[in-house]
Coordinates of C-alpha atoms in Angstrom, one line a residue:
Chain A
X109 CA 0.0 0.0 0.0
X110 CA 1.5 3.3 -1.0
X111 CA 1.2 7.0 -0.1
X112 CA 0.1 9.9 -2.3
X113 CA 2.9 11.6 -4.1
X114 CA 4.9 14.0 -1.9
X115 CA 3.6 12.5 1.4
X116 CA 5.6 10.5 3.9
X117 CA 5.5 8.8 7.3
X118 CA 7.7 10.1 10.1
X119 CA 9.4 7.1 11.5
X120 CA 10.8 6.5 15.0
X121 CA 14.2 8.1 14.4
X122 CA 12.7 11.3 12.8
X123 CA 10.1 11.6 15.5
X124 CA 12.8 11.6 18.2
X125 CA 14.5 14.5 16.5
X126 CA 11.2 16.4 15.8
X127 CA 10.3 15.8 19.5
X128 CA 13.7 17.2 20.6
X129 CA 13.2 20.4 18.6
X130 CA 9.6 20.7 19.8
X131 CA 10.6 20.4 23.4
X132 CA 13.3 23.0 23.1
X133 CA 10.9 25.3 21.2
X134 CA 8.2 24.9 23.8
X135 CA 10.7 25.5 26.6
X136 CA 12.1 28.7 24.9
X137 CA 8.5 29.9 24.1
X138 CA 7.6 29.5 27.8
X139 CA 10.7 31.4 28.9
X140 CA 9.7 34.3 26.6
X141 CA 6.0 34.0 27.6
X142 CA 4.7 33.1 24.2
X143 CA 1.4 31.1 24.6
X144 CA 1.0 27.9 22.5
X145 CA -2.0 28.0 20.1
X146 CA -3.0 25.7 17.3
X147 CA -4.9 27.5 14.6
X148 CA -7.3 25.4 12.5
X149 CA -5.5 23.1 9.9
X150 CA -8.2 23.9 7.4
X151 CA -9.0 27.5 6.4
X152 CA -11.3 29.1 3.9
X153 CA -9.3 29.6 0.7
X154 CA -10.3 33.3 0.8
X155 CA -8.5 33.7 4.1
X156 CA -5.3 32.2 2.8
X157 CA -5.4 34.4 -0.3
X158 CA -5.4 37.5 1.9
X159 CA -1.7 36.9 2.5
X160 CA -0.4 36.1 -0.9
X161 CA -3.1 36.7 -3.5
X162 CA -4.9 34.1 -5.7
X163 CA -1.6 32.7 -7.0
X164 CA -1.3 30.8 -3.8
X165 CA -3.9 28.3 -5.1
X166 CA -1.2 26.6 -7.2
X167 CA 1.1 26.1 -4.2
X168 CA -1.3 24.6 -1.6
X169 CA -3.8 21.8 -1.1
X170 CA -7.1 23.3 -1.9
X171 CA -10.4 21.6 -2.5
X172 CA -14.2 21.9 -2.0
X173 CA -15.6 20.3 1.1
X174 CA -18.9 18.4 1.0
X175 CA -20.7 21.7 1.7
X176 CA -19.2 23.1 -1.5
X177 CA -16.9 25.5 0.4
X178 CA -13.6 26.4 -1.1
X179 CA -11.1 25.4 1.6
X180 CA -7.4 24.6 1.9
X181 CA -4.9 23.1 4.2
X182 CA -2.8 25.7 6.1
X183 CA 0.6 26.4 4.5
X184 CA 2.0 28.2 7.5
X185 CA 0.9 29.4 11.0
X186 CA 1.1 33.1 10.4
X187 CA -2.2 33.5 8.5
X188 CA -4.1 31.4 11.1
X189 CA -2.6 33.1 14.1
X190 CA -3.3 36.6 12.5
X191 CA -6.9 35.5 11.7
X192 CA -7.3 34.3 15.3
X193 CA -5.7 37.4 16.9
X194 CA -7.8 39.8 14.8
X195 CA -11.0 37.9 15.7
X196 CA -10.5 38.2 19.4
X197 CA -12.1 41.3 20.8
X198 CA -10.7 41.2 24.3
X199 CA -7.2 40.1 23.6
X200 CA -4.7 41.3 26.2
X201 CA -2.1 43.2 24.3
X202 CA 0.6 42.6 23.3
X203 CA -0.6 39.0 22.6
X204 CA 2.3 36.6 22.2
X205 CA 1.6 33.3 20.4
X206 CA 3.6 30.3 19.5
X207 CA 2.7 27.4 17.2
X208 CA 4.4 24.1 16.3
X209 CA 3.1 21.5 13.9
X210 CA 2.5 20.4 10.4
X211 CA 1.9 22.5 7.3
X212 CA 1.2 21.5 3.7
X213 CA 2.6 22.8 0.4
X214 CA 1.9 21.5 -3.0
X215 CA 5.5 21.9 -4.2
X216 CA 7.3 19.6 -6.6
X217 CA 8.7 16.9 -4.3
X218 CA 12.5 16.6 -4.2
X219 CA 15.0 14.7 -2.2
X220 CA 14.3 15.5 1.4
X221 CA 11.5 17.9 0.5
X222 CA 7.9 16.6 1.0
X223 CA 4.5 18.1 0.7
X224 CA 3.9 17.9 4.5
X225 CA 6.5 19.2 6.9
X226 CA 6.8 20.8 10.4
X227 CA 7.2 24.4 11.3
X228 CA 7.8 26.4 14.4
X229 CA 6.4 30.0 14.7
X230 CA 6.1 32.8 17.1
X231 CA 4.2 36.0 16.6
X232 CA 3.4 39.2 18.7
X233 CA 0.3 41.3 18.0
X234 CA -0.5 44.7 19.4
X235 CA 0.6 48.3 19.4
X236 CA 4.2 47.5 18.6
X237 CA 7.5 49.2 18.7
X238 CA 11.1 48.1 17.9
X239 CA 11.4 46.4 21.3
X240 CA 8.9 43.8 20.1
X241 CA 10.9 43.1 16.9
X242 CA 14.0 42.8 19.1
X243 CA 12.3 40.3 21.3
X244 CA 11.4 38.1 18.3
X245 CA 15.1 38.2 17.1
X246 CA 16.4 37.5 20.6
X247 CA 14.0 34.6 20.8
X248 CA 15.4 33.2 17.5
X249 CA 19.0 33.5 18.8
X250 CA 18.2 31.9 22.2
X251 CA 16.2 29.1 20.5
X252 CA 19.3 28.1 18.4
X253 CA 21.5 28.5 21.5
X254 CA 19.2 26.1 23.3
X255 CA 19.3 23.7 20.4
X256 CA 23.1 23.9 20.7
X257 CA 23.3 24.9 17.0
X258 CA 26.5 26.9 16.7
X259 CA 27.6 29.2 13.8
X260 CA 24.2 30.8 13.5
X261 CA 24.3 34.4 12.2
X262 CA 21.3 36.7 12.0
X263 CA 21.1 39.3 9.2
X264 CA 18.7 42.2 9.9
X265 CA 17.4 44.9 7.6
X266 CA 14.4 47.3 7.2
X267 CA 12.0 47.0 4.3
X268 CA 11.6 50.7 4.0
X269 CA 15.3 51.2 3.6
X270 CA 15.5 49.3 0.3
X271 CA 12.2 50.9 -0.7
X272 CA 13.5 54.4 -0.2
X273 CA 16.8 53.7 -2.0
X274 CA 15.0 52.1 -5.0
X275 CA 12.6 55.1 -5.2
X276 CA 15.5 57.4 -5.1
X277 CA 17.5 55.7 -7.8
X278 CA 14.6 55.0 -10.2
X279 CA 12.8 58.3 -9.2
X280 CA 9.5 56.4 -8.7
X281 CA 7.7 54.6 -5.9
X282 CA 5.4 52.6 -8.1
X283 CA 4.5 49.3 -6.5
X284 CA 5.2 47.1 -9.6
X285 CA 8.7 48.6 -9.9
X286 CA 9.4 48.2 -6.2
X287 CA 8.4 44.5 -6.2
X288 CA 10.3 43.8 -9.4
X289 CA 13.5 45.3 -7.9
X290 CA 12.9 43.5 -4.6
X291 CA 12.8 40.3 -6.5
X292 CA 16.1 41.2 -8.3
X293 CA 17.7 41.8 -4.9
X294 CA 16.4 38.4 -3.7
X295 CA 18.1 36.7 -6.7
X296 CA 21.6 37.9 -5.9
X297 CA 22.1 34.9 -3.6
X298 CA 21.6 32.5 -6.5
X299 CA 22.6 34.3 -9.7
X300 CA 25.5 36.4 -10.9
X301 CA 25.2 40.1 -11.1
X302 CA 25.5 40.0 -14.9
X303 CA 22.7 37.5 -15.3
X304 CA 20.4 39.6 -13.3
X305 CA 21.3 42.8 -15.1
X306 CA 20.7 41.1 -18.5
X307 CA 17.4 39.6 -17.4
X308 CA 16.1 43.0 -16.1
X309 CA 17.4 44.9 -19.1
X310 CA 15.0 42.9 -21.2
X311 CA 12.2 43.9 -18.8
X312 CA 13.2 47.5 -19.5
X313 CA 15.1 48.4 -16.3
X314 CA 18.3 50.4 -16.7
X315 CA 21.3 48.3 -16.0
X316 CA 23.2 51.3 -14.6
X317 CA 20.4 52.0 -12.0
X318 CA 20.0 48.3 -11.2
X319 CA 23.7 47.9 -10.7
X320 CA 23.6 50.7 -8.1
X321 CA 20.8 48.8 -6.3
X322 CA 22.7 45.5 -6.3
X323 CA 25.8 47.2 -5.0
X324 CA 23.7 48.8 -2.3
X325 CA 22.2 45.4 -1.4
X326 CA 25.7 44.1 -0.9
X327 CA 26.4 46.3 2.0
X328 CA 26.8 44.4 5.3
X329 CA 28.2 45.0 8.7
X330 CA 27.8 47.0 11.9
X331 CA 26.0 50.4 11.7
X332 CA 29.4 52.2 11.8
X333 CA 30.9 49.9 9.1
X334 CA 28.0 50.7 6.8
X335 CA 28.1 54.4 7.6
X336 CA 31.8 54.4 6.6
X337 CA 30.8 53.2 3.1
X338 CA 27.4 54.8 2.5
X339 CA 25.6 58.0 3.3
X340 CA 22.7 56.6 5.3
X341 CA 21.1 60.0 6.1
X342 CA 18.4 59.8 3.4
X343 CA 17.4 56.1 4.0
X344 CA 14.0 55.5 5.5
X345 CA 14.1 53.0 8.4
X346 CA 17.9 53.5 9.0
X347 CA 17.4 55.0 12.5
X348 CA 15.0 52.3 13.5
X349 CA 17.5 49.7 12.3
X350 CA 20.3 51.2 14.4
X351 CA 18.0 51.3 17.4
X352 CA 17.2 47.6 16.8
X353 CA 20.9 46.8 16.5
X354 CA 21.6 48.5 19.8
X355 CA 18.7 46.8 21.5
X356 CA 20.0 43.4 20.4
X357 CA 23.5 44.2 21.5
X358 CA 22.2 45.3 24.9
X359 CA 20.4 41.9 25.1
X360 CA 23.7 40.2 24.5
X361 CA 23.0 39.1 21.0
X362 CA 26.3 39.5 19.2
X363 CA 25.8 37.2 16.1
X364 CA 23.9 40.0 14.2
X365 CA 24.8 42.2 11.3
X366 CA 23.0 44.6 9.1
X367 CA 22.6 43.2 5.6
X368 CA 21.0 45.5 3.0
X369 CA 20.3 42.4 0.8
X370 CA 17.7 41.0 3.1
X371 CA 14.3 42.1 1.8
X372 CA 12.2 38.8 2.2
X373 CA 10.2 37.5 -0.7
X374 CA 6.6 38.1 0.6
X375 CA 5.1 41.4 -0.2
X376 CA 3.4 41.9 3.1
X377 CA 6.4 43.0 5.2
X378 CA 6.3 46.6 6.3
X379 CA 9.3 47.2 8.6
X380 CA 12.2 45.3 10.2
X381 CA 13.0 42.0 8.4
X382 CA 15.6 39.4 9.1
X383 CA 16.9 35.9 8.3
X384 CA 19.1 33.5 10.2
X385 CA 21.7 31.3 8.5
X386 CA 24.1 28.6 9.5
X387 CA 27.3 30.1 8.4
X388 CA 29.0 26.7 7.9
X389 CA 26.2 25.6 5.4
X390 CA 24.9 26.7 2.1
X391 CA 21.4 25.5 3.0
X392 CA 19.9 29.0 2.8
X393 CA 17.9 30.7 5.5
X394 CA 16.9 28.6 8.5
X395 CA 14.5 31.3 9.6
X396 CA 12.6 34.3 8.2
X397 CA 10.7 37.0 10.0
X398 CA 9.9 40.6 10.4
X399 CA 7.1 43.2 10.9
X400 CA 4.0 42.8 8.9
X401 CA 1.4 45.3 10.0
X402 CA -0.5 45.0 6.7
X403 CA -2.0 41.5 7.2
X404 CA -4.1 42.5 10.3
X405 CA -5.3 45.5 8.3
X406 CA -6.6 43.1 5.6
X407 CA -8.4 41.2 8.4
X408 CA -10.1 44.4 9.5
X409 CA -7.9 45.4 12.4
X410 CA -5.7 48.3 11.5
X411 CA -5.0 48.8 15.2
X412 CA -3.1 45.5 15.5
X413 CA 0.5 45.5 14.4
X414 CA 2.3 42.2 14.0
X415 CA 5.8 40.9 14.1
X416 CA 7.0 37.3 14.0
X417 CA 9.4 34.6 12.9
X418 CA 9.0 31.1 11.5
X419 CA 11.2 28.3 10.4
X420 CA 11.2 24.7 9.2
X421 CA 11.8 21.9 11.7
X422 CA 13.2 19.4 9.1
X423 CA 15.8 22.1 8.1
X424 CA 17.0 22.4 11.7
X425 CA 17.3 18.6 11.9
X426 CA 19.4 18.5 8.8
X427 CA 21.8 20.9 10.6
X428 CA 21.7 19.0 13.8
X429 CA 22.6 15.8 11.9
X430 CA 25.8 17.3 10.5
Chain B
X100 CA -12.6 36.3 8.9
X101 CA -14.3 33.0 9.6
X102 CA -13.4 29.3 9.6
X103 CA -14.9 26.5 7.5
X104 CA -17.9 24.9 9.1
X105 CA -16.9 22.3 11.8
X106 CA -13.3 23.7 12.2
X107 CA -11.9 25.6 15.2
X108 CA -8.7 27.1 16.6
X109 CA -7.3 25.6 19.8
X110 CA -6.7 28.5 22.1
X111 CA -4.2 28.9 24.9
X112 CA -6.3 27.2 27.6
X113 CA -7.1 24.2 25.4
X114 CA -3.5 23.8 24.3
X115 CA -2.3 23.7 27.9
X116 CA -4.7 20.8 28.5
X117 CA -3.8 19.0 25.2
X118 CA -0.1 19.5 26.0
X119 CA -0.7 18.0 29.5
X120 CA -2.4 14.9 28.1
X121 CA 0.3 14.6 25.4
X122 CA 3.1 14.7 27.9
X123 CA 1.5 12.0 30.1
X124 CA 0.8 9.9 27.0
X125 CA 4.4 10.2 25.7
X126 CA 5.7 9.4 29.2
X127 CA 3.5 6.4 29.5
X128 CA 4.4 5.2 26.0
X129 CA 8.0 5.5 26.8
X130 CA 7.7 3.5 30.0
X131 CA 6.0 0.7 27.9
X132 CA 8.5 1.1 25.1
X133 CA 6.1 2.2 22.4
X134 CA 7.9 4.2 19.8
X135 CA 6.4 7.5 18.6
X136 CA 5.6 7.5 14.9
X137 CA 3.6 10.0 12.8
X138 CA 1.9 8.4 9.8
X139 CA 1.1 10.7 6.9
X140 CA -1.9 13.0 7.4
X141 CA -3.0 12.4 3.8
X142 CA -3.6 8.9 2.5
X143 CA -4.8 7.4 -0.7
X144 CA -8.6 6.9 -0.4
X145 CA -8.2 3.3 -1.4
X146 CA -6.0 2.6 1.7
X147 CA -8.6 4.2 4.0
X148 CA -11.4 2.1 2.4
X149 CA -9.5 -1.0 3.3
X150 CA -10.6 -0.6 6.9
X151 CA -14.2 0.2 6.6
X152 CA -15.3 -0.1 3.0
X153 CA -16.4 2.6 0.5
X154 CA -19.1 3.9 2.9
X155 CA -16.2 5.7 4.7
X156 CA -16.2 8.4 2.0
X157 CA -19.2 10.1 3.5
X158 CA -17.5 10.4 6.9
X159 CA -14.1 11.8 5.9
X160 CA -12.5 14.7 4.1
X161 CA -11.7 13.3 0.7
X162 CA -10.7 15.1 -2.5
X163 CA -8.7 14.9 -5.6
X164 CA -5.2 16.4 -5.4
X165 CA -3.7 18.4 -8.3
X166 CA -2.4 15.1 -9.8
X167 CA -6.0 13.8 -9.9
X168 CA -5.3 11.2 -7.2
X169 CA -8.2 10.4 -4.9
X170 CA -6.8 11.2 -1.4
X171 CA -8.2 11.8 2.1
X172 CA -7.2 13.2 5.4
X173 CA -6.6 10.5 8.0
X174 CA -9.6 9.8 10.3
X175 CA -7.5 7.8 12.8
X176 CA -3.9 6.5 13.2
X177 CA -4.7 2.8 13.1
X178 CA -4.9 2.6 9.3
X179 CA -1.7 4.6 8.7
X180 CA 0.3 2.7 11.4
X181 CA -0.9 -0.6 9.9
X182 CA 0.0 0.5 6.4
X183 CA 3.4 1.6 7.7
X184 CA 4.1 -1.6 9.7
X185 CA 3.1 -3.9 6.8
X186 CA 5.3 -1.9 4.4
X187 CA 8.5 -2.4 6.5
X188 CA 10.3 -5.5 5.5
X189 CA 12.9 -5.6 8.4
X190 CA 10.6 -4.6 11.2
X191 CA 11.9 -5.9 14.6
X192 CA 8.9 -7.8 16.0
X193 CA 6.8 -7.2 18.0
X194 CA 6.8 -3.6 16.7
X195 CA 5.2 -1.2 19.2
X196 CA 4.1 2.2 18.0
X197 CA 2.4 5.2 19.5
X198 CA 0.9 8.2 17.8
X199 CA -0.6 11.4 19.1
X200 CA -2.1 14.2 16.9
X201 CA -5.0 15.5 14.9
X202 CA -7.5 13.5 12.9
X203 CA -10.4 14.7 10.6
X204 CA -14.0 13.4 10.4
X205 CA -16.7 14.9 8.3
X206 CA -19.4 14.5 11.0
X207 CA -22.3 16.8 11.6
X208 CA -20.7 19.4 14.0
X209 CA -22.3 19.5 17.5
X210 CA -21.7 21.4 20.7
X211 CA -18.1 20.4 21.6
X212 CA -17.7 18.2 18.6
X213 CA -15.7 19.4 15.7
X214 CA -14.4 18.1 12.4
X215 CA -10.8 18.1 13.6
X216 CA -9.8 16.7 17.0
X217 CA -6.9 15.0 18.7
X218 CA -6.4 11.3 19.2
X219 CA -3.8 9.1 21.1
X220 CA -3.1 5.6 19.8
X221 CA -0.9 2.7 20.6
X222 CA -0.5 -0.5 18.4
X223 CA 1.5 -3.7 18.6
X224 CA 2.3 -5.7 15.4
X225 CA 3.8 -9.1 15.2
X226 CA 3.2 -12.8 16.0
X227 CA 0.9 -12.0 18.9
X228 CA -0.5 -13.7 21.9
X229 CA -2.8 -12.8 24.8
X230 CA 0.1 -11.1 26.6
X231 CA 0.2 -8.5 23.9
X232 CA -3.5 -7.7 24.4
X233 CA -2.9 -7.6 28.1
X234 CA -0.1 -5.1 27.7
X235 CA -2.4 -2.8 25.6
X236 CA -5.0 -2.9 28.3
X237 CA -2.5 -2.4 31.1
X238 CA -1.2 0.6 29.2
X239 CA -4.7 2.0 29.0
X240 CA -5.1 1.6 32.8
X241 CA -1.7 3.1 33.6
X242 CA -2.3 6.0 31.2
X243 CA -5.5 7.0 33.1
X244 CA -3.7 6.5 36.4
X245 CA -1.0 8.8 35.3
X246 CA -3.6 11.4 34.2
X247 CA -5.0 11.1 37.7
X248 CA -8.4 10.2 36.2
X249 CA -10.2 8.1 38.8
X250 CA -13.4 6.0 38.4
X251 CA -12.2 4.4 35.2
X252 CA -13.4 0.9 34.5
X253 CA -12.4 -1.3 31.7
X254 CA -14.8 -3.8 30.1
X255 CA -13.3 -6.7 28.2
X256 CA -14.8 -9.2 25.9
X257 CA -13.9 -11.5 23.0
X258 CA -15.4 -11.0 19.5
X259 CA -15.6 -14.7 18.8
X260 CA -17.6 -15.2 22.0
X261 CA -20.6 -13.1 20.8
X262 CA -20.1 -14.6 17.3
X263 CA -20.3 -18.2 18.5
X264 CA -23.4 -17.5 20.6
X265 CA -25.2 -15.7 17.8
X266 CA -24.4 -18.6 15.4
X267 CA -25.7 -21.0 18.1
X268 CA -29.0 -19.2 18.6
X269 CA -29.7 -18.3 15.0
X270 CA -28.2 -21.6 13.7
X271 CA -26.2 -19.7 11.1
X272 CA -22.8 -18.0 10.8
X273 CA -23.7 -15.9 7.8
X274 CA -21.7 -12.5 7.8
X275 CA -24.7 -10.2 7.2
X276 CA -26.6 -11.8 10.1
X277 CA -23.6 -11.6 12.4
X278 CA -23.0 -7.9 11.6
X279 CA -26.7 -7.1 12.0
X280 CA -26.9 -8.7 15.4
X281 CA -23.6 -7.1 16.5
X282 CA -25.2 -3.7 15.7
X283 CA -28.2 -4.7 17.8
X284 CA -26.0 -5.4 20.7
X285 CA -24.2 -2.1 20.2
X286 CA -27.5 -0.3 20.4
X287 CA -28.5 -1.6 23.9
X288 CA -26.5 1.3 25.5
X289 CA -28.8 3.9 23.8
X290 CA -32.1 2.2 23.2
X291 CA -34.6 0.1 25.2
X292 CA -34.8 -3.6 24.6
X293 CA -38.3 -3.3 23.2
X294 CA -37.4 -0.7 20.7
X295 CA -34.6 -2.9 19.4
X296 CA -36.7 -6.0 19.3
X297 CA -39.4 -4.1 17.4
X298 CA -36.9 -2.7 14.9
X299 CA -35.3 -6.0 14.2
X300 CA -38.6 -7.8 14.0
X301 CA -39.3 -5.6 10.9
X302 CA -36.0 -6.8 9.5
X303 CA -37.2 -10.4 9.9
X304 CA -35.3 -11.4 13.0
X305 CA -37.1 -13.5 15.6
X306 CA -37.7 -11.4 18.7
X307 CA -37.4 -14.6 20.9
X308 CA -34.0 -15.3 19.5
X309 CA -32.8 -11.7 19.6
X310 CA -34.1 -11.4 23.2
X311 CA -31.8 -14.3 24.2
X312 CA -28.8 -12.5 22.5
X313 CA -29.7 -9.2 24.4
X314 CA -29.9 -11.0 27.7
X315 CA -26.6 -12.7 26.9
X316 CA -25.0 -9.3 26.1
X317 CA -26.1 -8.1 29.6
X318 CA -23.8 -10.5 31.4
X319 CA -21.1 -8.7 33.3
X320 CA -18.6 -9.5 36.1
X321 CA -15.7 -11.7 37.0
X322 CA -15.2 -15.0 35.2
X323 CA -16.7 -16.9 38.2
X324 CA -19.7 -14.5 38.5
X325 CA -20.4 -15.1 34.8
X326 CA -19.9 -18.9 35.1
X327 CA -22.5 -18.9 37.9
X328 CA -25.1 -17.5 35.5
X329 CA -24.2 -19.0 32.2
X330 CA -22.7 -22.2 30.8
X331 CA -19.6 -20.9 29.1
X332 CA -18.3 -24.2 27.9
X333 CA -19.5 -23.9 24.3
X334 CA -18.4 -20.2 23.9
X335 CA -15.5 -19.6 21.5
X336 CA -12.9 -17.3 23.0
X337 CA -14.0 -17.8 26.6
X338 CA -10.8 -19.5 27.7
X339 CA -8.7 -16.8 26.1
X340 CA -10.8 -14.1 27.9
X341 CA -10.2 -15.8 31.2
X342 CA -6.5 -16.0 30.6
X343 CA -6.6 -12.3 29.8
X344 CA -8.5 -11.6 33.0
X345 CA -5.9 -13.4 35.0
X346 CA -3.0 -11.8 33.2
X347 CA -4.4 -8.4 34.0
X348 CA -5.1 -9.3 37.6
X349 CA -1.5 -10.4 37.9
X350 CA -0.4 -7.1 36.5
X351 CA -2.3 -5.4 39.3
X352 CA -5.2 -4.1 37.1
X353 CA -8.3 -4.5 39.2
X354 CA -10.7 -2.1 37.5
X355 CA -11.7 -4.7 34.9
X356 CA -14.7 -6.8 34.3
X357 CA -15.9 -9.1 31.6
X358 CA -18.9 -7.5 29.7
X359 CA -20.5 -9.6 27.0
X360 CA -22.1 -6.4 25.6
X361 CA -18.8 -5.0 24.3
X362 CA -18.5 -6.0 20.6
X363 CA -17.1 -2.8 19.0
X364 CA -18.7 -1.2 16.0
X365 CA -16.0 -1.9 13.4
X366 CA -16.2 -5.1 11.5
X367 CA -12.4 -5.7 11.5
X368 CA -11.9 -6.9 15.1
X369 CA -11.0 -10.6 15.4
X370 CA -10.3 -11.3 19.0
X371 CA -10.1 -9.6 22.4
X372 CA -12.0 -6.3 22.4
X373 CA -12.4 -3.7 25.2
X374 CA -13.7 -0.3 26.1
X375 CA -12.9 2.0 29.1
X376 CA -15.5 4.2 30.7
X377 CA -15.6 6.9 33.4
X378 CA -18.1 5.3 35.8
X379 CA -19.2 8.7 37.1
X380 CA -20.1 10.0 33.6
X381 CA -22.5 9.0 30.9
X382 CA -20.1 10.3 28.2
X383 CA -19.8 6.9 26.7
X384 CA -16.5 5.0 26.0
X385 CA -13.3 7.0 26.5
X386 CA -11.3 4.3 24.8
X387 CA -11.8 1.5 22.3
X388 CA -9.4 -1.2 21.3
X389 CA -8.7 -4.8 20.6
X390 CA -7.2 -7.4 18.3
X391 CA -7.6 -6.9 14.5
X392 CA -5.5 -9.4 12.7
X393 CA -7.5 -8.9 9.5
X394 CA -6.3 -5.4 8.5
X395 CA -2.7 -6.4 8.0
X396 CA -4.0 -9.3 5.9
X397 CA -5.8 -6.8 3.6
X398 CA -2.5 -5.0 3.3
X399 CA -0.8 -8.2 2.2
X400 CA 0.8 -9.3 5.4
X401 CA -1.1 -12.3 6.8
X402 CA 2.0 -13.0 9.1
X403 CA 1.4 -9.8 11.1
X404 CA -1.1 -9.8 13.9
X405 CA -2.2 -6.4 15.4
X406 CA -3.7 -5.2 18.6
X407 CA -4.2 -1.7 19.8
X408 CA -6.2 1.0 21.5
X409 CA -7.1 4.6 20.7
X410 CA -9.0 7.4 22.3
X411 CA -10.0 11.0 21.9
X412 CA -8.0 13.7 23.7
X413 CA -10.8 16.2 23.9
X414 CA -13.0 13.6 25.7
X415 CA -10.3 13.1 28.3
X416 CA -10.1 16.9 28.8
X417 CA -13.9 17.0 29.3
X418 CA -13.4 14.5 32.2
X419 CA -10.4 16.3 33.6
X420 CA -12.4 19.5 33.7
X421 CA -15.1 18.0 35.8

């Protein structure tokens, strides 16, 4: 008897590892006073589309239930937690939630990549300031410490910073342009500069201007290292990013740096963004997170800001195994 | 933003309770050396039908995936664990598995009953004897002890015992007859004897014969109490049931009794069956289990016997709350 394509059982050895990560996650969540919640595993398709638009249909398990409702299996915890938070009228703010469990994505299966896997997630909702972003990043760092994963480095940035520089160079703040260029920045990890310039020239973007953006997105280091190479005065979000840097240093987090190349793929981020990597591996980001005040707004609660971080459990296990 | 009909979020207070039950379950599983496994949450529909026939379609979430495969969300762990066990060629026997997590049923939602809920489950696969059934029942008893749930009583029976008596009274061992009468026995908890006799008279079953069966299914007590009221010599399974009773008594399990009315709804049970109740509540069975050697056979492994027990987590929480 076989399984549907892309699905798998988690055997004894894998469950021991997942349980280990789960216990450390729950312990760390508890220490930071995040409360464990499990949002529904099935959502209305319309709710899931609120985060990423109708194109999400191709990437998730969606179907009609027997009542002819368009529903889908959750593809992350962020949407469900935000729906939950925005639906609670008497939520004590800030509300701090954690989730751990399975999510489904209808990706093309590959070696070690299945259509059901485990995620951990924490989110804070409320009238937020940079302290709340700092707490999310501190959590991330402590979680990896508790897992005894060394060589983790956390790259922080501000979404508005890249936005303001792109607007400045291209003399436009048109949404399509911004998203196109964000995507170009995101590609620099995988493609050469020349490939990207060539591709975007065909789309009508000036290679000279784009080259400036790509150089900009290469800037990394401490606030003073960056200031030595770039005039940051006109950059939106720069001051908040420096405050965040100091807050984290004061909390004893020293594996951070500013990286202007971190913009995060999803369009819904509005402020601080960050990723964490294992510097001894080319596995890509272990973690992605940041401020996303826009999603609660879509759910009718403009008063609720949101910041959070999530990561894949199987990815952590791959690192622990090495 | 709302949820699909029958679905819910599990909030902080519920998660604390689910986590409590989960921890005690994992601790007890570990003490009994059951290994935690998570079978795939999505199965081929054909695999799920192996347990209960095509009628199961109406009671589960089934849909076609993007590859046009007929798939469904798991409705329990037993099918997935059996599929997993029968697919492993080098399984060390007996193989002892535990699972804990969410399952989906497309029931009509009611107060406190949703279409997604949590189950715990343990199963043993191999060349089994009554000791393995005894261990499953001992586990059940210790699990409730560890949860500090008092007033639990465990009713044991043997499927063959009811079968042999029905065959004797109706002078037939035809499958349809057996299943019809099993269902009549199952109804005695909810309906009066006269209602059942009336209903089955219309189906063509002799009320005199059925009344004998219902009286038989009322027998409860220790082996000697039952022997005092009934000649057990001709009953298939009686000796095995008495051996089980002694095995459990020797293991210090004293909240058991034989109950001829326990036959379990599902047609796949083949030997020892049991249910556990909270005697201070009319909530119905907290637990159902027994020997089901037939399912592994359907999956192509006639050499693998199976015995197990499962229960709903939310039901336990209802009892803990009281």
